[in-house]
Short mmCIF file of C-alpha atoms and ligand atoms in Angstrom, two decimals:
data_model
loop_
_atom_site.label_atom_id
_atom_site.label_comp_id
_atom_site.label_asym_id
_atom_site.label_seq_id
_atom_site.Cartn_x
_atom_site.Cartn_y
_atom_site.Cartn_z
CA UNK A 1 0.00 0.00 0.00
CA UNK A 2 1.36 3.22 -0.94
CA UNK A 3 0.22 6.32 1.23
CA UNK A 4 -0.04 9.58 -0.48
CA UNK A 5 -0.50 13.51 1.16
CA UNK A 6 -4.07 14.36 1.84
CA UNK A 7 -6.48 16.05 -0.69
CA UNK A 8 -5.85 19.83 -0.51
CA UNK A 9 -2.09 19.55 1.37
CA UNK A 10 0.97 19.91 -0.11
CA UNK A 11 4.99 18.80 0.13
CA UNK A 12 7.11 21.76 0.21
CA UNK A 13 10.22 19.75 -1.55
CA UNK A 14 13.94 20.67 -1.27
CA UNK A 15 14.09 22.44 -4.37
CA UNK A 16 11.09 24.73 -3.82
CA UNK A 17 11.88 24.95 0.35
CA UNK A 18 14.52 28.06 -0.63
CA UNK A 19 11.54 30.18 -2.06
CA UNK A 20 9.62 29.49 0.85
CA UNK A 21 12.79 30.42 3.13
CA UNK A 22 13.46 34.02 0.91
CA UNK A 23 9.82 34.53 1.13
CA UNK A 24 9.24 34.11 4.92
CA UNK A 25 12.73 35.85 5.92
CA UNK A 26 11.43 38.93 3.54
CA UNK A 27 7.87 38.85 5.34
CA UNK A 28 9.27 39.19 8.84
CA UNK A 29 12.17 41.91 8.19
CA UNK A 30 8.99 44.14 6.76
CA UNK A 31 7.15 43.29 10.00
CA UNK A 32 9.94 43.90 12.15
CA UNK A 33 10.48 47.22 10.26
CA UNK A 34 6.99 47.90 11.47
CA UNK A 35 7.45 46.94 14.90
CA UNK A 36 5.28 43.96 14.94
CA UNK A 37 6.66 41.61 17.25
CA UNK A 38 6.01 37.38 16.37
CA UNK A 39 3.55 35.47 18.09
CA UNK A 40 3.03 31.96 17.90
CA UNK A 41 0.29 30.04 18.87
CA UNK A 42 -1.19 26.21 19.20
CA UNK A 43 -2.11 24.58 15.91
CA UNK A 44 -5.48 23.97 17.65
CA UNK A 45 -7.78 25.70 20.13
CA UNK A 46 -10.88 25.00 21.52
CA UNK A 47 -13.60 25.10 19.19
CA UNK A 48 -15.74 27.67 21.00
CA UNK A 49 -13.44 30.61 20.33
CA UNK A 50 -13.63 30.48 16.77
CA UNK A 51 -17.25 29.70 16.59
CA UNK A 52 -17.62 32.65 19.09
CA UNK A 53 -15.65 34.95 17.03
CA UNK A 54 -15.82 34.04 13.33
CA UNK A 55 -19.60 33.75 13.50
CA UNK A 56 -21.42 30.58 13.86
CA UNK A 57 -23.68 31.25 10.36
CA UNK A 58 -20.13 31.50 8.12
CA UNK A 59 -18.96 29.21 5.64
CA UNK A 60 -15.30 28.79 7.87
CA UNK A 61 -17.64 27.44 11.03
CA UNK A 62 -20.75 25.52 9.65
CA UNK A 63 -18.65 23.44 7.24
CA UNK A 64 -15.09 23.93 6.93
CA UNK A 65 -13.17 23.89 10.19
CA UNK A 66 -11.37 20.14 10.86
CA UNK A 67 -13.06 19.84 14.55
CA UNK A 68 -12.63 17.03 16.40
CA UNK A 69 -12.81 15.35 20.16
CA UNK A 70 -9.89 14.77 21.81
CA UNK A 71 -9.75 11.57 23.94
CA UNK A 72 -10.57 13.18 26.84
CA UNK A 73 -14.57 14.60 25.04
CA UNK A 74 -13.12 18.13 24.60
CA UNK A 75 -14.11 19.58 21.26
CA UNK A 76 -10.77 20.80 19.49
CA UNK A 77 -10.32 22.81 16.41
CA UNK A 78 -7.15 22.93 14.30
CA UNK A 79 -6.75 27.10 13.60
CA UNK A 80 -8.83 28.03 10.53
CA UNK A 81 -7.54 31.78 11.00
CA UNK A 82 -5.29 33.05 13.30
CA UNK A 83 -7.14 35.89 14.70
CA UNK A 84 -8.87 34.54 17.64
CA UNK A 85 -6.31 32.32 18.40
CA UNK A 86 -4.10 35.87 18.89
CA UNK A 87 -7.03 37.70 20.51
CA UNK A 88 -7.31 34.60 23.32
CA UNK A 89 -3.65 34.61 23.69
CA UNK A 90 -3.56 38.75 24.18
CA UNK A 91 -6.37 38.18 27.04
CA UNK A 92 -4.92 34.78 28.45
CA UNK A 93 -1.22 37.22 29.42
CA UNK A 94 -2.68 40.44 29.68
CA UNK A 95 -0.86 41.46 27.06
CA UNK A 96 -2.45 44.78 26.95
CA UNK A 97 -0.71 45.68 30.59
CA UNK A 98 2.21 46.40 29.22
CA UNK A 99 1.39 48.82 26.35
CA UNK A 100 -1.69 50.38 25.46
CA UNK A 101 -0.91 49.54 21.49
CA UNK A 102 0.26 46.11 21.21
CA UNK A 103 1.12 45.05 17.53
CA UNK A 104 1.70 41.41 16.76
CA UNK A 105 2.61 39.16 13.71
CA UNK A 106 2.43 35.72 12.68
CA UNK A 107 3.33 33.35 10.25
CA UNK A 108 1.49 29.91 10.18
CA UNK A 109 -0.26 27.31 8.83
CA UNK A 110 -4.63 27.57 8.86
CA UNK A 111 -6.80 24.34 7.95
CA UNK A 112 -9.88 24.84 5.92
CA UNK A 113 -12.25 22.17 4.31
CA UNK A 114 -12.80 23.53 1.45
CA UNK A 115 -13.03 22.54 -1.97
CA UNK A 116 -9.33 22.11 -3.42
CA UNK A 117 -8.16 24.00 -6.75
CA UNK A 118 -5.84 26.65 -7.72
CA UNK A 119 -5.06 28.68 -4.46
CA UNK A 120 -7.37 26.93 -2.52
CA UNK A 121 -5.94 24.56 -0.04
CA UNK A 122 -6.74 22.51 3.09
CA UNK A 123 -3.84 22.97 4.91
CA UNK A 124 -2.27 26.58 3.76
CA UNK A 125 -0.03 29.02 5.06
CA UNK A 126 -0.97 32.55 6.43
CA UNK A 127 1.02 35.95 7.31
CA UNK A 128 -0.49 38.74 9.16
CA UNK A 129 -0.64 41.65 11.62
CA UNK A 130 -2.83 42.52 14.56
CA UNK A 131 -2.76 45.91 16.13
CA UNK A 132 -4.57 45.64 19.47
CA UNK A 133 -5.50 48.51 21.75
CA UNK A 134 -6.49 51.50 20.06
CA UNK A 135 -9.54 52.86 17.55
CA UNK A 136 -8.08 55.40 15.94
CA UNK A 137 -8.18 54.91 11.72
CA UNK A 138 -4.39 55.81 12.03
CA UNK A 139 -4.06 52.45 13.23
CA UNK A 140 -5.66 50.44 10.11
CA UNK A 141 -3.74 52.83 8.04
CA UNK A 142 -0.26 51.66 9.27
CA UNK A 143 -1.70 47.84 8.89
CA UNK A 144 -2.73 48.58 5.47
CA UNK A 145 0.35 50.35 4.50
CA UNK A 146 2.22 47.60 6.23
CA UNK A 147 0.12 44.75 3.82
CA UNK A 148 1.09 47.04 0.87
CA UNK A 149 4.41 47.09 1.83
CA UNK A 150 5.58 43.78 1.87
CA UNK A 151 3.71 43.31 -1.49
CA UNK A 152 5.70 46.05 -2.75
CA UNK A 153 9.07 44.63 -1.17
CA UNK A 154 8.46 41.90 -3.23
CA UNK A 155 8.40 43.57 -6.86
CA UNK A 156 4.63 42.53 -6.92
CA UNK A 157 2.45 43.79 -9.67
CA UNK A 158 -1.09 43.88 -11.09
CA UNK A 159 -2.50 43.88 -7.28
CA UNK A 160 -4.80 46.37 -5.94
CA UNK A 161 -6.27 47.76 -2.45
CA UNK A 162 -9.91 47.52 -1.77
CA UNK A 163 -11.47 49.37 1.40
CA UNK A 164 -14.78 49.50 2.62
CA UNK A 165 -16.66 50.34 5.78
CA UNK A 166 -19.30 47.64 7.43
CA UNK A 167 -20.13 50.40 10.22
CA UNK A 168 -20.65 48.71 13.90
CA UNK A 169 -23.32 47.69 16.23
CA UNK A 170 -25.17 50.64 16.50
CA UNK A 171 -25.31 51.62 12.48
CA UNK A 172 -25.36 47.70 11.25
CA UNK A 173 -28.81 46.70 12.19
CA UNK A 174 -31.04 49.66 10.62
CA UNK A 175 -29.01 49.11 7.31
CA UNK A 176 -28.89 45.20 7.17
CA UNK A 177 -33.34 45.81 7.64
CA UNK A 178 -32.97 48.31 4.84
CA UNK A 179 -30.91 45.51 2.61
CA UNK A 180 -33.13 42.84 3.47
CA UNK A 181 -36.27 45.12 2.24
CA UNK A 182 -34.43 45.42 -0.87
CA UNK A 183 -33.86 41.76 -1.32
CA UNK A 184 -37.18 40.60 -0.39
CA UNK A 185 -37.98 42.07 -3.64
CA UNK A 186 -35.79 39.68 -5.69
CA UNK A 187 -35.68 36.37 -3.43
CA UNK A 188 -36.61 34.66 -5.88
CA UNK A 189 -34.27 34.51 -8.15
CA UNK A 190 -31.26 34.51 -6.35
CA UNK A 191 -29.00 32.08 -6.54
CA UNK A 192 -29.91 29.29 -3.85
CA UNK A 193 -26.71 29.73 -2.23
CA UNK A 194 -27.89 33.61 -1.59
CA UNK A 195 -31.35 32.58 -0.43
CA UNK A 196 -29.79 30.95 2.22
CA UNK A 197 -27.50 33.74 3.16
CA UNK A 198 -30.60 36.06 3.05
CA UNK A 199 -31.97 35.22 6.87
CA UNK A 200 -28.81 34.78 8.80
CA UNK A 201 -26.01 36.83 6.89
CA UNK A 202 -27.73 39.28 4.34
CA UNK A 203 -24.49 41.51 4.03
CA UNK A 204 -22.74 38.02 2.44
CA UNK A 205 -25.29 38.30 -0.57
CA UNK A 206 -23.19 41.10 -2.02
CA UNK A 207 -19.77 39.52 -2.54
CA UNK A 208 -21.37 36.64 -4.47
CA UNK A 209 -19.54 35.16 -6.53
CA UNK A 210 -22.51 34.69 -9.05
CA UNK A 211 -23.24 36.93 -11.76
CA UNK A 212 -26.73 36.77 -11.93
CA UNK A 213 -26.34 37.69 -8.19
CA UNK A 214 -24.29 40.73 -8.74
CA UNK A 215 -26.34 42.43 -11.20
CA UNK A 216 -29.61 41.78 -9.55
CA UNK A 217 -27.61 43.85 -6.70
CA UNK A 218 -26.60 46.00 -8.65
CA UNK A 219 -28.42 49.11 -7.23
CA UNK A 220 -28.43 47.40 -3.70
CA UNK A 221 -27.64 49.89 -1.07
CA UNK A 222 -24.45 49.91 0.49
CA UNK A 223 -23.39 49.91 4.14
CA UNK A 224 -21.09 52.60 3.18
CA UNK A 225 -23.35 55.06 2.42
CA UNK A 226 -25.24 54.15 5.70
CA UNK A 227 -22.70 54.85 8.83
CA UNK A 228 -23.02 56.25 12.11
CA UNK A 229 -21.70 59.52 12.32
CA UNK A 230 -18.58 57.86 14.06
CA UNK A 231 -17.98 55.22 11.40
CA UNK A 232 -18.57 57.92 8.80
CA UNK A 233 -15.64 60.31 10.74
CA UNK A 234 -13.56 56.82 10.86
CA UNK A 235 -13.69 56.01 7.53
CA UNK A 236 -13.27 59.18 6.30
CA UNK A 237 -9.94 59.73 8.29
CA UNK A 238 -8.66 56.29 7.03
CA UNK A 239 -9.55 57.19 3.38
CA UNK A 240 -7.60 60.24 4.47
CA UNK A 241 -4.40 59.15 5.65
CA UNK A 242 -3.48 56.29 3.36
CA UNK A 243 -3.96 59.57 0.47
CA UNK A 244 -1.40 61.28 2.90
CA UNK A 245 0.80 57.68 2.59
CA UNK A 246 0.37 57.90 -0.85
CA UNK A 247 -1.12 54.51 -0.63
CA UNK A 248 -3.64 53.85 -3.83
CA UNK A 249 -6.44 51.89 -3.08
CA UNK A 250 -10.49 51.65 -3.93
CA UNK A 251 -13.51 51.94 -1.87
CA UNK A 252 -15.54 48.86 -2.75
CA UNK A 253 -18.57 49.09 -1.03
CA UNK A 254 -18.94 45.22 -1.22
CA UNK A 255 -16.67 44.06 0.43
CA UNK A 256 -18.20 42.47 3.80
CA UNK A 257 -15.69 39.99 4.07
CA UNK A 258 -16.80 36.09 5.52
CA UNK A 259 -16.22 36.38 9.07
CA UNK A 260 -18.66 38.09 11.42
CA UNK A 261 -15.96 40.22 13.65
CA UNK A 262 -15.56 43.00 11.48
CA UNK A 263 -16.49 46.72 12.63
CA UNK A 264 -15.69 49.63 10.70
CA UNK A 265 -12.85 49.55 8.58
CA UNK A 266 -12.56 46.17 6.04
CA UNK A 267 -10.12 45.54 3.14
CA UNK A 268 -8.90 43.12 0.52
CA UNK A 269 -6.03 43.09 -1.81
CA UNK A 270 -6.85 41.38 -4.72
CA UNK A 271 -4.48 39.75 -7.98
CA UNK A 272 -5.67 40.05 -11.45
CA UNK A 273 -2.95 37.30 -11.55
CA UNK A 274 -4.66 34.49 -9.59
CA UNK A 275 -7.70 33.88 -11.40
CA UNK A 276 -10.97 32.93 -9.19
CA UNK A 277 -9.28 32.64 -5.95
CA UNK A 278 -8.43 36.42 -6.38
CA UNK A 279 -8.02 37.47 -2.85
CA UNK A 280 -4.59 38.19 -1.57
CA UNK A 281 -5.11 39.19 1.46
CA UNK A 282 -8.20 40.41 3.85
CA UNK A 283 -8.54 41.93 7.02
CA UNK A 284 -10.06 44.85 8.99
CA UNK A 285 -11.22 46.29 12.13
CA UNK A 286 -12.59 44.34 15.17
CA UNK A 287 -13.36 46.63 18.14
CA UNK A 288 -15.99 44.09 19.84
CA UNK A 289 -14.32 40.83 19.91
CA UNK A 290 -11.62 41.25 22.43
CA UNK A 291 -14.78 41.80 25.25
CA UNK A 292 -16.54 39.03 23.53
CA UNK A 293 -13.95 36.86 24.09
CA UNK A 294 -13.73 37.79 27.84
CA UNK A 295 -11.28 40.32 27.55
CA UNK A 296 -11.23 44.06 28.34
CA UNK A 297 -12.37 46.60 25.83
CA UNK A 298 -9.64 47.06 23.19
CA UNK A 299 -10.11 47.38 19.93
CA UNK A 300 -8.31 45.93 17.22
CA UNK A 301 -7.34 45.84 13.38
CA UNK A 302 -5.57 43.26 11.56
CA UNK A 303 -5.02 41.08 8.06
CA UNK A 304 -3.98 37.93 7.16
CA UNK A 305 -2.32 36.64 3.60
CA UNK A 306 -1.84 33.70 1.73
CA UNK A 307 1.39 32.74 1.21
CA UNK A 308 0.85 30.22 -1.58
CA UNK A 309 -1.09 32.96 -3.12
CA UNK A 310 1.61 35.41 -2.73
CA UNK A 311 4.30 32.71 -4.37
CA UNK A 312 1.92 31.51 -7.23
CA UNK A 313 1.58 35.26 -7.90
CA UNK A 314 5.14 35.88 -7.60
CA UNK A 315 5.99 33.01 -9.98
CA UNK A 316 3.67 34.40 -12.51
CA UNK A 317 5.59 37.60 -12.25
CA UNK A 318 8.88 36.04 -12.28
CA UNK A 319 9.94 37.71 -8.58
CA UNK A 320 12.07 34.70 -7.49
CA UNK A 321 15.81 35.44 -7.13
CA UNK A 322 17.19 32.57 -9.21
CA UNK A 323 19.50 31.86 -5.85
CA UNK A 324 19.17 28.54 -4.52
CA UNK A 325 20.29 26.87 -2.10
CA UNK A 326 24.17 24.97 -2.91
CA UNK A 327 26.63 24.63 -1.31
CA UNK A 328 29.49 26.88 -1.84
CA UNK A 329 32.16 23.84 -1.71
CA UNK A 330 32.54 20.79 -2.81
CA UNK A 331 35.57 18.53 -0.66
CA UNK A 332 37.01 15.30 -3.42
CA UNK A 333 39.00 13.13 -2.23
CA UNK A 334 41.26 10.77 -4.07
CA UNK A 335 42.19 8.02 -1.82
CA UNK A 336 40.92 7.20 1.37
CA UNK A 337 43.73 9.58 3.60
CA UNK A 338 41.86 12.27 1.56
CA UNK A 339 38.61 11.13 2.52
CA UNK A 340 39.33 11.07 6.23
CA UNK A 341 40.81 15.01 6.00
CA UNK A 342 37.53 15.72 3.66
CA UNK A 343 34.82 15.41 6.89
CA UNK A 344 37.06 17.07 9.05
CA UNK A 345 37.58 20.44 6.79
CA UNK A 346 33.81 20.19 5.85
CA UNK A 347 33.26 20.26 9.62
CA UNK A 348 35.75 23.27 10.26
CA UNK A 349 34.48 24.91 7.15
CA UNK A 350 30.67 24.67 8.68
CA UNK A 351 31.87 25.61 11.82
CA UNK A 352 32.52 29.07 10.06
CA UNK A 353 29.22 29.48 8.62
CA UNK A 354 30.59 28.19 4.85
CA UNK A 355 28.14 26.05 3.42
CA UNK A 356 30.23 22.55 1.94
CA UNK A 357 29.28 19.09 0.97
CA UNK A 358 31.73 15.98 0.98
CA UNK A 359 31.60 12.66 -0.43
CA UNK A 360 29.90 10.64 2.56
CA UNK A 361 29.69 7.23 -0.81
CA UNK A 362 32.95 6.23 -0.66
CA UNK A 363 32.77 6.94 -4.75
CA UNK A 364 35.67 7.31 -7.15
CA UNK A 365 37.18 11.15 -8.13
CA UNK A 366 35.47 11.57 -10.85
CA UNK A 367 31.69 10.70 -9.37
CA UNK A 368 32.61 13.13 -6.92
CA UNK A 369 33.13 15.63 -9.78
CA UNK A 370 30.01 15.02 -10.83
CA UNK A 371 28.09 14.86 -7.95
CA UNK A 372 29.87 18.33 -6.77
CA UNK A 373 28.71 19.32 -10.59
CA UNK A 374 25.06 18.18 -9.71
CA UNK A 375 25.39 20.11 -6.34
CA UNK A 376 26.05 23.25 -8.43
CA UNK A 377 28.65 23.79 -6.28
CA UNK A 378 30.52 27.19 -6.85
CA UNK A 379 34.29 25.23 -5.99
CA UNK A 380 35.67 22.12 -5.58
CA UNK A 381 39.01 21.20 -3.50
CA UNK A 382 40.59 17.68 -4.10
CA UNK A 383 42.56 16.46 -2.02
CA UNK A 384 44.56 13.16 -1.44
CA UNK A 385 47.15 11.48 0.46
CA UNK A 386 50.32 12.90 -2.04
CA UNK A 387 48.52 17.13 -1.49
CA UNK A 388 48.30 16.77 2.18
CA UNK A 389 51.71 15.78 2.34
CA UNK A 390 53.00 18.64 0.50
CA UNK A 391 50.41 21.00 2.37
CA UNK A 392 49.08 22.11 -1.45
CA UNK A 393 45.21 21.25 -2.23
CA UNK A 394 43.58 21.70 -5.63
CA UNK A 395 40.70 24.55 -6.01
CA UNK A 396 38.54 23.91 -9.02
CA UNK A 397 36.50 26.60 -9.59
CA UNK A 398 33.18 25.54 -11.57
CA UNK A 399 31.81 27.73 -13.44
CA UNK A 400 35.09 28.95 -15.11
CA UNK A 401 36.95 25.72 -14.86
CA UNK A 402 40.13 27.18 -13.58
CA UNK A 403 42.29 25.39 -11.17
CA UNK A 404 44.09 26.73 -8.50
CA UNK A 405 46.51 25.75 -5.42
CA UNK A 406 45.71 26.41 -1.86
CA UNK A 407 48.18 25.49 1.39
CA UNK A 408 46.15 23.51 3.46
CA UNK A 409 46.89 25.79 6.52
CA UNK A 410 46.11 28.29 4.82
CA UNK A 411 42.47 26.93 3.23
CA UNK A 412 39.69 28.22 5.94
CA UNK A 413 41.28 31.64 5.14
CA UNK A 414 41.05 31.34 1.45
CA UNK A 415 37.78 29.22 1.91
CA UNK A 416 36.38 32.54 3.42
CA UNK A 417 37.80 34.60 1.19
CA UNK A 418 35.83 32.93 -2.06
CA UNK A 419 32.90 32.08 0.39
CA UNK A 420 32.62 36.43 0.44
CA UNK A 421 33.12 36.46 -3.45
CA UNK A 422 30.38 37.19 -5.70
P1 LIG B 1 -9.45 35.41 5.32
O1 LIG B 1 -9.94 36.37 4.26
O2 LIG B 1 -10.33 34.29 5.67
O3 LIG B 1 -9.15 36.31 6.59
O4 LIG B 1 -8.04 34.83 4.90
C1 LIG B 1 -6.97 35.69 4.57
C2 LIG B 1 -6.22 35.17 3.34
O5 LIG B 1 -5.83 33.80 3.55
C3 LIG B 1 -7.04 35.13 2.06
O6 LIG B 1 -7.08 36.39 1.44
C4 LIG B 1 -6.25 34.13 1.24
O7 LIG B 1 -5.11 34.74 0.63
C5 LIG B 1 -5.77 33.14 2.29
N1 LIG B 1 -6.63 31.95 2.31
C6 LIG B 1 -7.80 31.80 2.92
N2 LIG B 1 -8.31 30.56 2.73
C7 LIG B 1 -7.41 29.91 1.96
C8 LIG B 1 -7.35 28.59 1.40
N3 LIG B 1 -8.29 27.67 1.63
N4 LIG B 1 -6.27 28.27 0.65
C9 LIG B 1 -5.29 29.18 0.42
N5 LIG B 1 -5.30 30.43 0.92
C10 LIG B 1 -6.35 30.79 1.68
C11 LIG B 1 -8.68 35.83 7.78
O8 LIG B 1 -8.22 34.74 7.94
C12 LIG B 1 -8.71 36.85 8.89
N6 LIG B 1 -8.18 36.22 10.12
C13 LIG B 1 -7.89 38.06 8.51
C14 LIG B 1 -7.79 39.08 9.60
C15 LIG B 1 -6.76 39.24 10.46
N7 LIG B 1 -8.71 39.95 9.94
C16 LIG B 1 -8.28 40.66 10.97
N8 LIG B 1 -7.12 40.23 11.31
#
């Protein structure tokens, strides 16, 4: 029987691991830049907090978290998002003791039962930024410009910033009545998918997907034009300071975004490189859920990105560095006196920080040569019993062919000095 990864998970293989590496160191250097400081969490929680906080009428709750019962009957969730699993940290340490503003980053992997395909995975990988402990629209600017930023870091193109306003408890209610007075009027033929929505999540009926849907919505009105005087003074600053940033987004007024926390501010970034799973990245205000989840009032804005959506979109738009990762040397050996020096100068060498790989096959010169050529290796130093003797090693360089001669008390030092070489 041979066993194979599940449906919707992938292998992140040695040859693709380096892109992953360059695309993960790049993520948190922009974050640090920012002052968000890493947090990591469990890979599950109890299921309560993100039924509590994501909304029990979403998609991510009613069918696509991976729940299960531990052996002891306690219902466990592996993270679909990382938000609540921050929040319930932030009010488990009173992290908001220390610091009024308290801005945290993450980068790790979410589970989600949903229906595989292009840049839609069960187990995928998330970045993203919470800023907890303060209300002002300031606050979502810098996590929007902080989104942008690492996009921009990375070369990307063709992506663009979409902000909207959902407005908050006391503005939401009167406006999702008004919407549901204007879809009672054409119930019928919505999609079935948006019938459902219509009692428990009207807002949702707007980003449909379907285009019969979005027409028939068309001239739907818009919790945008519908906000508290607060919200409205909110929004308005936000819209505000990310012109000041020189940050160029849209106002979408559909965007309500599938999970239920959201107050005030919400955003996407969207590819016109990624096809139906556009969405980059999403995130937004939360100024309730901190006291929902038992904490003390603090509000809070955040996002969270794919990363395999990032790297299929950064493939498309050739943004690798062709860099990966070889070893600098390779260590030959002719005879078996050469062998035994090999390991111990690949050891000294690694002690150093100089990447080197060394014949560990017992195989003849010239397999070595071309295993060291397979390597990509940038040199290669041969060595055998006659060299050591004479304290004079062979350096091969690769790509140019040329040979060299190197004292053997003298090799670390050269070692380092072609290890610094372009
Ligand atoms: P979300 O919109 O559910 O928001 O997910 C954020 C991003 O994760 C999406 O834009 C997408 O790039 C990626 N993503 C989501 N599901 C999948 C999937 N099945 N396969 C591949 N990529 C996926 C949140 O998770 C919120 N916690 C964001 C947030 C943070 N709001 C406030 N703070």
């Amino acid at each position: 029987m041979k066993f194979k990864s599940i449906k919707g998970t992938k292998d992140v293989l040695p040859d693709e691991s380096h892109r992953w590496q360059f695309v993960e160191q790049t993520i948190r250097s922009v974050m640090h830049a920012f002052n968000y400081r890493e947090i990591r969490t469990p890979v599950f929680e109890e299921t309560a907090i993100f039924a509590r906080s994501i909304g029990e009428s979403t998609d991510i709750v009613g069918k696509e978290m991976y729940t299960f019962q531990d052996r002891s009957g306690t219902s466990l969730t592996l993270k679909p998002e990382m938000t609540a699993s921050v929040i319930r940290a932030y009010i488990q340490h009173n992290l908001g003791e220390q610091q009024q503003l308290v801005k945290l980053y993450y980068l790790a992997p979410m589970f989600r039962q949903e229906r595989p395909q292009a840049g839609r995975l069960r187990q995928f990988h998330q970045f993203g930024a919470e800023a907890i402990g303060s209300q002002l629209p300031v606050v979502d600017a810098e996590n929007i410009a902080l989104a942008a930023e690492i996009y921009r870091t990375f070369g990307m193109k063709n992506f663009s910033i979409r902000v909207n306003s959902v407005g908050c408890e006391i503005c939401r209610p009167a406006y999702k009545q008004k919407l549901k007075n204007f879809l009672q009027k054409i119930f019928d033929k919505l999609s079935e998918e948006s019938k459902r929505r219509f009692e428990q999540n009207p807002l949702r009926i707007l980003d449909s997907k379907d285009e019969n849907d979005r027409s028939l919505t068309a001239s739907a009105p818009l919790m945008k034009d519908h906000l508290c005087a607060e919200c409205e003074m909110h929004f308005e600053e936000l819209k505000s300071v990310l012109t000041s940033l020189k940050i160029i987004f849209e106002v979408d007024g559909r965007i309500v975004r599938g999970l239920d926390y959201y107050t005030k501010t919400a955003y996407e970034i969207v590819s016109t490189d990624l096809g139906s799973q556009d969405a980059l990245a999403g995130g937004g205000r939360y100024d309730v859920l901190v006291k929902e989840l038992g904490g003390k009032n603090a509000p809070a804005v955040g996002f969270a990105a794919g990363i395999e959506r990032l790297m299929m979109t950064m493939e498309k738009q050739h943004l690798f560095p062709d860099s990966s990762a070889r070893p600098v040397f390779f260590i030959a050996a002719a005879d078996d006196a050469g062998r035994r020096w090999a390991i111990q100068q690949a050891i000294e060498f690694r002690r150093h920080g100089i990447s080197c790989d060394v014949d560990l096959l017992c195989r003849s010169l010239k397999a070595q040569m071309r295993e060291a050529g397979r390597q990509a290796a940038r040199y290669v130093i041969i060595a055998g019993e006659d060299e050591l003797k004479q304290d004079q090693v062979k350096v091969k360089n690769m790509s140019s062919g040329e040979q060299t001669e190197a004292r053997v008390s003298q090799l670390l030092a050269e070692a380092k000095r072609l290890h610094a070489s372009p």
